[in-house]
CSV table of C-alpha atoms and ligand atoms in Angstrom, one decimal:
chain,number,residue,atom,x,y,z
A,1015,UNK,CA,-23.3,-0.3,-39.5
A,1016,UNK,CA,-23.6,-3.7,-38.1
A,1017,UNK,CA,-27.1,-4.9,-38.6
A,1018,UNK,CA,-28.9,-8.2,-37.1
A,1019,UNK,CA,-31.7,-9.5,-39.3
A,1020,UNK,CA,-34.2,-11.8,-37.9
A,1021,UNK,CA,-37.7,-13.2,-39.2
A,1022,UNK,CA,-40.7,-15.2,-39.0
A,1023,UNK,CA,-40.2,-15.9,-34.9
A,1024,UNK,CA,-43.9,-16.8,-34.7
A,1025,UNK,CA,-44.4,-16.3,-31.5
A,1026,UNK,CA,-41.7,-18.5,-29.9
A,1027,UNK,CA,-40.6,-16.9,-27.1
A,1028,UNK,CA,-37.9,-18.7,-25.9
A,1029,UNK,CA,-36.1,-18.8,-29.6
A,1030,UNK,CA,-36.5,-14.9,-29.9
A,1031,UNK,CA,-34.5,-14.6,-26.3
A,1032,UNK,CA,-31.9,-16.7,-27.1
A,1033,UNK,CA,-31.5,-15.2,-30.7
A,1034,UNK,CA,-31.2,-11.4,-28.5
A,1035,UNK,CA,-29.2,-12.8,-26.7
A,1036,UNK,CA,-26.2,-14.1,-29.1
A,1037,UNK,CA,-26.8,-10.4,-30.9
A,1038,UNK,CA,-26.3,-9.1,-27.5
A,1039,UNK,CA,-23.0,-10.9,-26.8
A,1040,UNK,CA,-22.4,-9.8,-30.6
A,1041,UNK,CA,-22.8,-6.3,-30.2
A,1042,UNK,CA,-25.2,-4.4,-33.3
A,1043,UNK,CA,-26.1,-1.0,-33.9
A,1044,UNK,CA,-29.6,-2.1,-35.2
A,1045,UNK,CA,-32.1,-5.0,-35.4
A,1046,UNK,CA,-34.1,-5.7,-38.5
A,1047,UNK,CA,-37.1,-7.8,-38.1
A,1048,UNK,CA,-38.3,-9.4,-41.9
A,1049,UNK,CA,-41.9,-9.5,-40.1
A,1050,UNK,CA,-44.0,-13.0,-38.7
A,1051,UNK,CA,-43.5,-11.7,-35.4
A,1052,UNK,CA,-47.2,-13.9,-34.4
A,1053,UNK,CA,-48.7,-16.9,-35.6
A,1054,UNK,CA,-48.0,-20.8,-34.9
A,1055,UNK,CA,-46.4,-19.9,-31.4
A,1056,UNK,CA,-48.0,-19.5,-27.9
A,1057,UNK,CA,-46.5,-16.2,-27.2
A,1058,UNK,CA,-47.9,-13.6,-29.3
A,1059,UNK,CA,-48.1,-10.4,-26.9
A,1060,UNK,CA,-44.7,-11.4,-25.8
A,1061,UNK,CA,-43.0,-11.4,-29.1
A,1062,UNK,CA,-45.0,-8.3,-29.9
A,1063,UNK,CA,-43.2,-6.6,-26.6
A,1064,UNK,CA,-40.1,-6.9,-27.3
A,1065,UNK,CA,-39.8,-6.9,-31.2
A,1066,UNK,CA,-41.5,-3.2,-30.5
A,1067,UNK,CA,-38.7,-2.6,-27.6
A,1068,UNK,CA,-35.6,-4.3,-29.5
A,1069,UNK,CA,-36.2,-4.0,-33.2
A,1070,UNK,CA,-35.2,-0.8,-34.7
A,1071,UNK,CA,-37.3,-1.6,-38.1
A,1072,UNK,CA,-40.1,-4.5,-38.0
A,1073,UNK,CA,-42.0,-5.4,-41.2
A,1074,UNK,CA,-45.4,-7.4,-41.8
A,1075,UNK,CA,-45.2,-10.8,-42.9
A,1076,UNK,CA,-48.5,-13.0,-43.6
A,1077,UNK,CA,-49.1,-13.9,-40.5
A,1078,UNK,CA,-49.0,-10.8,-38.6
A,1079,UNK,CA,-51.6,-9.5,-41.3
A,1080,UNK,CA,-54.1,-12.9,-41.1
A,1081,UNK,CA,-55.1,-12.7,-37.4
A,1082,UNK,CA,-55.9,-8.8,-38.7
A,1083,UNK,CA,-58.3,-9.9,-40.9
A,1084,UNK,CA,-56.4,-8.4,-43.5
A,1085,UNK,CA,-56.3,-11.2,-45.9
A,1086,UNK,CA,-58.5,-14.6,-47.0
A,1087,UNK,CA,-57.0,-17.0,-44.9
A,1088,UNK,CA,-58.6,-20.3,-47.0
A,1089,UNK,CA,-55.1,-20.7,-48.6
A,1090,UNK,CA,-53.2,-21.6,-45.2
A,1091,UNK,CA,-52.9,-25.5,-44.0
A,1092,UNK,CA,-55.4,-26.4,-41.3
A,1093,UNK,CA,-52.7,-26.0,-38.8
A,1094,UNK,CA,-52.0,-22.4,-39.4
A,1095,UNK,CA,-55.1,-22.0,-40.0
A,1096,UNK,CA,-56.2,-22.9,-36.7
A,1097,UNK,CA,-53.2,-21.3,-34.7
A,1098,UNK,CA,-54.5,-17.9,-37.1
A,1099,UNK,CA,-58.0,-18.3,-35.3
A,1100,UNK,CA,-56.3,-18.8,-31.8
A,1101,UNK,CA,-53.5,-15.9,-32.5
A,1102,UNK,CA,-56.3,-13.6,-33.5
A,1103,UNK,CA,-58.6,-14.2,-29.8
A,1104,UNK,CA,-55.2,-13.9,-28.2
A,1105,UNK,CA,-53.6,-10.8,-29.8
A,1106,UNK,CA,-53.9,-7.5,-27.1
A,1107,UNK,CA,-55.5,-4.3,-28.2
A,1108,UNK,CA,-51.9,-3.2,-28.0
A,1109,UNK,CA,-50.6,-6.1,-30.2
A,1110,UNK,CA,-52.6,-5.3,-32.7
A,1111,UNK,CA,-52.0,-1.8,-33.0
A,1112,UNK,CA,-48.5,-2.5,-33.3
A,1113,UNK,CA,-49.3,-5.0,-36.5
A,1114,UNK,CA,-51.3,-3.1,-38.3
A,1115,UNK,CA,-48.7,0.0,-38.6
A,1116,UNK,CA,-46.4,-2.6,-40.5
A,1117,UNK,CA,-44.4,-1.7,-43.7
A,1118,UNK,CA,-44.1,-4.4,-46.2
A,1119,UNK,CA,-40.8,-3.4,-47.7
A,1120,UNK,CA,-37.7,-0.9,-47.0
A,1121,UNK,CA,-34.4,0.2,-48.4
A,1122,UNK,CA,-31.5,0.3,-45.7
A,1123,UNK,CA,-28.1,1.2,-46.6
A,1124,UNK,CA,-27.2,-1.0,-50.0
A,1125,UNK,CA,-30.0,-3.2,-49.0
A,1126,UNK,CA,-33.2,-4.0,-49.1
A,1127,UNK,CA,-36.1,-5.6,-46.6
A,1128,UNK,CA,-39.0,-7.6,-47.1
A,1129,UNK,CA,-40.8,-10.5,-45.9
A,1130,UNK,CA,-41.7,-12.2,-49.1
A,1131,UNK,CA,-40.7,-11.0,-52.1
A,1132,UNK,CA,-40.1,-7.6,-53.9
A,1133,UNK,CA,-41.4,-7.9,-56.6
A,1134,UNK,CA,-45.5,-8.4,-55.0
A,1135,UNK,CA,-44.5,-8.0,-50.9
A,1136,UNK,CA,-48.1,-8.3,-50.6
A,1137,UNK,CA,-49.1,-11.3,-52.6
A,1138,UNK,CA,-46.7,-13.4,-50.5
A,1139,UNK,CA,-44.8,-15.4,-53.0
A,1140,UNK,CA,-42.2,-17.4,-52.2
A,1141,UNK,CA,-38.8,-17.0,-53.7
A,1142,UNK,CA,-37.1,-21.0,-53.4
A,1143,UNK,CA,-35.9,-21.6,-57.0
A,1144,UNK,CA,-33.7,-19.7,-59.3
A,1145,UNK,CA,-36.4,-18.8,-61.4
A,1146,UNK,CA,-38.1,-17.4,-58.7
A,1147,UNK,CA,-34.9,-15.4,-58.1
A,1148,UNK,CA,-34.2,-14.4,-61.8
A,1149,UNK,CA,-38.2,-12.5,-61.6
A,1150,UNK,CA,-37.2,-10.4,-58.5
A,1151,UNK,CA,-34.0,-9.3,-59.2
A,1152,UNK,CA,-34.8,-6.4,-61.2
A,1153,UNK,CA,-37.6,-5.1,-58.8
A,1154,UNK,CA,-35.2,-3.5,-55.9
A,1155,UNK,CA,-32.5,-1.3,-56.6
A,1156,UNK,CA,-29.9,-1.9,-54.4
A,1157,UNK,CA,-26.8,-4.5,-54.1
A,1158,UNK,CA,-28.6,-7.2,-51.5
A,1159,UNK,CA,-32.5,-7.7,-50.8
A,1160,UNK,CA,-33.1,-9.7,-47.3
A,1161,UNK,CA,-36.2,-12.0,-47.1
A,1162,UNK,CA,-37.6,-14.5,-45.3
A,1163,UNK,CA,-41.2,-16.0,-45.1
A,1164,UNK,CA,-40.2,-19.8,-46.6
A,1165,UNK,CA,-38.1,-20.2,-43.1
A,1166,UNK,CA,-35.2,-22.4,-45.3
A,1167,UNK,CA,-32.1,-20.0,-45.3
A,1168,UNK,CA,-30.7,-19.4,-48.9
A,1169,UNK,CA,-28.6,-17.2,-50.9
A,1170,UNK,CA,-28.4,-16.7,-54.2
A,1171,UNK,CA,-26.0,-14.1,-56.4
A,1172,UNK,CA,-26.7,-12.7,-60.0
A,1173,UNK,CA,-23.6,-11.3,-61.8
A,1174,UNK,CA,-23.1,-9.1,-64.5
A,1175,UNK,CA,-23.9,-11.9,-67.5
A,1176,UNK,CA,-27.0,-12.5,-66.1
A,1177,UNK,CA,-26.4,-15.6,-64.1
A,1178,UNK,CA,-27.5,-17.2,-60.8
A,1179,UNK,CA,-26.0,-19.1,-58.9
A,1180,UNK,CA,-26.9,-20.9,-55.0
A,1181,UNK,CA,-24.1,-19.6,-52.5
A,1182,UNK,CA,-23.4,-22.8,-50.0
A,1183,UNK,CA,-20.6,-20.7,-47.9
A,1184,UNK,CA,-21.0,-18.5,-44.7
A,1185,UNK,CA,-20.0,-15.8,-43.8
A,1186,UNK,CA,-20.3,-14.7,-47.3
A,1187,UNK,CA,-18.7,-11.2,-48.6
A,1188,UNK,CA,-20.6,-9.2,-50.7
A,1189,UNK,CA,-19.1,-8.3,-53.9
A,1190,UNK,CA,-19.3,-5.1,-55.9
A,1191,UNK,CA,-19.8,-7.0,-58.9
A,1192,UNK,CA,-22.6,-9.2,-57.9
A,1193,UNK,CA,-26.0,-8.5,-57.0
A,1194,UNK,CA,-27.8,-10.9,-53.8
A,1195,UNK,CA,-31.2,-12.3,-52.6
A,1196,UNK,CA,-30.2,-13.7,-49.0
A,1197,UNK,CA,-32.9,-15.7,-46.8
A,1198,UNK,CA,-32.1,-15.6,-43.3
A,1199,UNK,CA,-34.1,-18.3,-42.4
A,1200,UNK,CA,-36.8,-18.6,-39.0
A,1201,UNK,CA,-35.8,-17.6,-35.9
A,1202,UNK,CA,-39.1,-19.5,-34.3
A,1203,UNK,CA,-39.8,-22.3,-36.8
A,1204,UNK,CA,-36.7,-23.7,-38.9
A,1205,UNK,CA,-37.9,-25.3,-41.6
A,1206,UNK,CA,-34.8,-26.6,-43.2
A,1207,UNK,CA,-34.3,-29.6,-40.9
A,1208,UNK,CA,-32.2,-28.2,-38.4
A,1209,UNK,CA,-34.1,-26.8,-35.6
A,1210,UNK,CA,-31.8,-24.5,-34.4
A,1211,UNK,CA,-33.1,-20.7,-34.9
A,1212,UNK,CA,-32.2,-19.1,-37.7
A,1213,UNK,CA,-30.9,-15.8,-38.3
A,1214,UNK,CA,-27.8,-13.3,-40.0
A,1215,UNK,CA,-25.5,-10.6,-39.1
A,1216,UNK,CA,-24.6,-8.3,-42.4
A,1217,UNK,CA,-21.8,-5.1,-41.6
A,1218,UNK,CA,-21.7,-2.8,-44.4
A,1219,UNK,CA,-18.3,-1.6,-43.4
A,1220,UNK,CA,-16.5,-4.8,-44.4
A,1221,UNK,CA,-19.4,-5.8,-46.2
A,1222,UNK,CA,-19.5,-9.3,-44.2
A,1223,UNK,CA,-23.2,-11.6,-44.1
A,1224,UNK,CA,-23.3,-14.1,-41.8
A,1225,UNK,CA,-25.8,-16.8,-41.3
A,1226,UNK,CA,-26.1,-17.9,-37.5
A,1227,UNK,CA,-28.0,-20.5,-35.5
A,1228,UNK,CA,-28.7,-21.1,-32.2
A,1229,UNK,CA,-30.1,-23.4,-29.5
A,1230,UNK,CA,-33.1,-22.8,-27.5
A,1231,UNK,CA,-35.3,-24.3,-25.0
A,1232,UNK,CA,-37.4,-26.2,-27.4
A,1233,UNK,CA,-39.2,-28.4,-24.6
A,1234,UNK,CA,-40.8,-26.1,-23.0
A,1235,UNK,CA,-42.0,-23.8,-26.3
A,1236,UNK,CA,-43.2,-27.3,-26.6
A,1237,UNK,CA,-45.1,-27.4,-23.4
A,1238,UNK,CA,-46.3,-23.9,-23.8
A,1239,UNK,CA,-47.9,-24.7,-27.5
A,1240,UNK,CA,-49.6,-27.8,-26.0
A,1241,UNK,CA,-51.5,-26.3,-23.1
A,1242,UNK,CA,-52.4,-23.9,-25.3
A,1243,UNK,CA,-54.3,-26.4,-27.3
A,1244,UNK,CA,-52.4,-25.5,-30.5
A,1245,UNK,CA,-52.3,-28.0,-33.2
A,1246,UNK,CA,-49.9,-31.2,-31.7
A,1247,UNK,CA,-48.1,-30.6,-35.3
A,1248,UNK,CA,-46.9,-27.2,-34.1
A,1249,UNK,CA,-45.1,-28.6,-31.4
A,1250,UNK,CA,-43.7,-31.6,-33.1
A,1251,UNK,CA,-42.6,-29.8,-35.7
A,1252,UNK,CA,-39.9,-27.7,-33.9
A,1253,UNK,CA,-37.9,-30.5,-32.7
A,1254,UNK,CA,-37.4,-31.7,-36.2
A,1255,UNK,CA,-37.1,-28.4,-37.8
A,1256,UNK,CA,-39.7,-28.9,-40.4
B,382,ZN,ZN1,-43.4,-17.3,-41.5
C-alpha cells in the first residue's frame, strides 16, 4: 500500500491543494490525515470538504476538538486562542458533525496514527525530545507510529538495546530491526522555519518513508487570514515558517 500522511493543515486552503495535488501526481492508494484539519486558518468549511471527500482515515487533533467545546481552551496562546473563538462562529453545522466523529488513534498496516502522542492521544503532549520518545515507545505495538501536532518534522528510531537515536536522512527505509516515531510535520503551518508544507509518503511494500514539501500560494492565505480579522501573527507567521 502506498500511503500519504498529512496533518495539522489548519485551515489553509491553498497549502492542502497543493499538498493533493503533488499526492495526485504521486499516485496513493490512501490518504491519512494526523487531524488539525481547522484552527489558525481562514478556511475551515473548506478544509472540512475535502479532508471528508479525499482522506480515507482523518483523526482529531486539538484543535478540531477546541472550537467543539470539547476541552479548556485557557492553555492556548492568545492567538489561537482567538482564531479557536473565530473557528468555532465559523464552523457549519456540517463541519462540526464531521469533527466530532474523530478517532484519536488507529493501527494501519505496521503502523500506527495519532495526532499527539500514544501514550495519552487525548492529553495532547508533545513528543520533541528523546525522552519524550523513550515514554511512548512502549505504548503502540507496531513497527512505526506517525504523529504530528508540534508541526517540526522529526524522526526518531529505537533499536533492540534500547537506544534512540534522531534520523537526519529522507527517504528513510524502515528496518525490521528498529522500531520508529516519525513526525510528518504541517501541511498548513510549518513550524520548523521552512515554510513550505509539510508532509510524507510511507509504502509498506518496499517499506520506503519519505518526507516531502511543497510551495503554495502563501500571499493570498495571507490575504484571506487578514480580511478575516485573524490575529496579524497568523499571517506573518507562514511566510517565516514559525
Ligand atoms: Zn496543529
Amino acid at each position: 500500500m502506498k500511503y500519504a500522511i498529512i496533518s495539522d493543515i489548519h485551515g489553509n486552503y491553498e497549502a492542502l491543494e497543493s499538498v493533493l495535488m503533488e499526492i495526485d501526481r504521486h499516485g496513493v492508494d490512501s490518504i491519512l490525515c494526523l487531524g488539525d484539519v481547522v484552527g489558525y486558518g481562514p478556511n475551515p468549511n473548506e478544509c472540512v470538504a475535502l479532508i471528508r471527500e479525499r482522506a480515507e482515515v482523518t483523526l482529531a487533533g486539538n484543535h478540531d476538538h477546541a472550537p467543539l467545546g470539547r476541552m479548556d481552551i485557557s492553555y492556548f496562546n492568545p492567538w489561537a486562542r482567538s482564531a479557536i473563538e473565530w473557528t468555532r462562529k465559523e464552523l457549519t453545522q456540517s463541519s462540526i458533525d464531521f469533527l466530532l466523529e474523530l478517532p484519536l488513534k488507529i493501527d494501519r498496516d505496521d503502523f500506527t496514527i495519532v495526532h499527539s502522542t500514544p501514550l495519552e492521544p487525548a492529553d495532547w503532549n508533545y513528543i520533541i525530545t528523546i525522552g519524550d520518545a523513550v515514554k511512548n515507545f512502549p505504548e503502540f505495538s507496531t513497527r512505526v507510529c506517525f504523529i504530528g501536532h508540534s508541526h517540526v518534522p522529526m524522526a526518531i528510531s529505537l533499536n533492540e538495546g534500547d537506544d534512540c537515536r534522531v534520523l537526519k536522512e529522507n527517504p528513510i527505509v524502515i528496518s525490521e530491526d528498529l522500531r520508529y516515531i516519525i513526525n510528518v510535520g504541517s501541511v498548513g503551518q510549518p513550524r520548523d522555519l521552512n515554510p513550505l508544507s509539510s508532509f510524507a509518503f510511507y509504502d509498506t511494500s518496499d517499506k520506503k518513508y519519505e518526507l516531502v514539501r511543497v510551495e503554495y500560494d502563501i500571499a493570498k492565505t495571507q490575504r484571506k487570514i487578514r480580511q478575516s480579522k485573524l490575529p496579524d501573527f497568523l499571517a506573518e507567521r507562514l511566510e517565516l515558517g514559525q
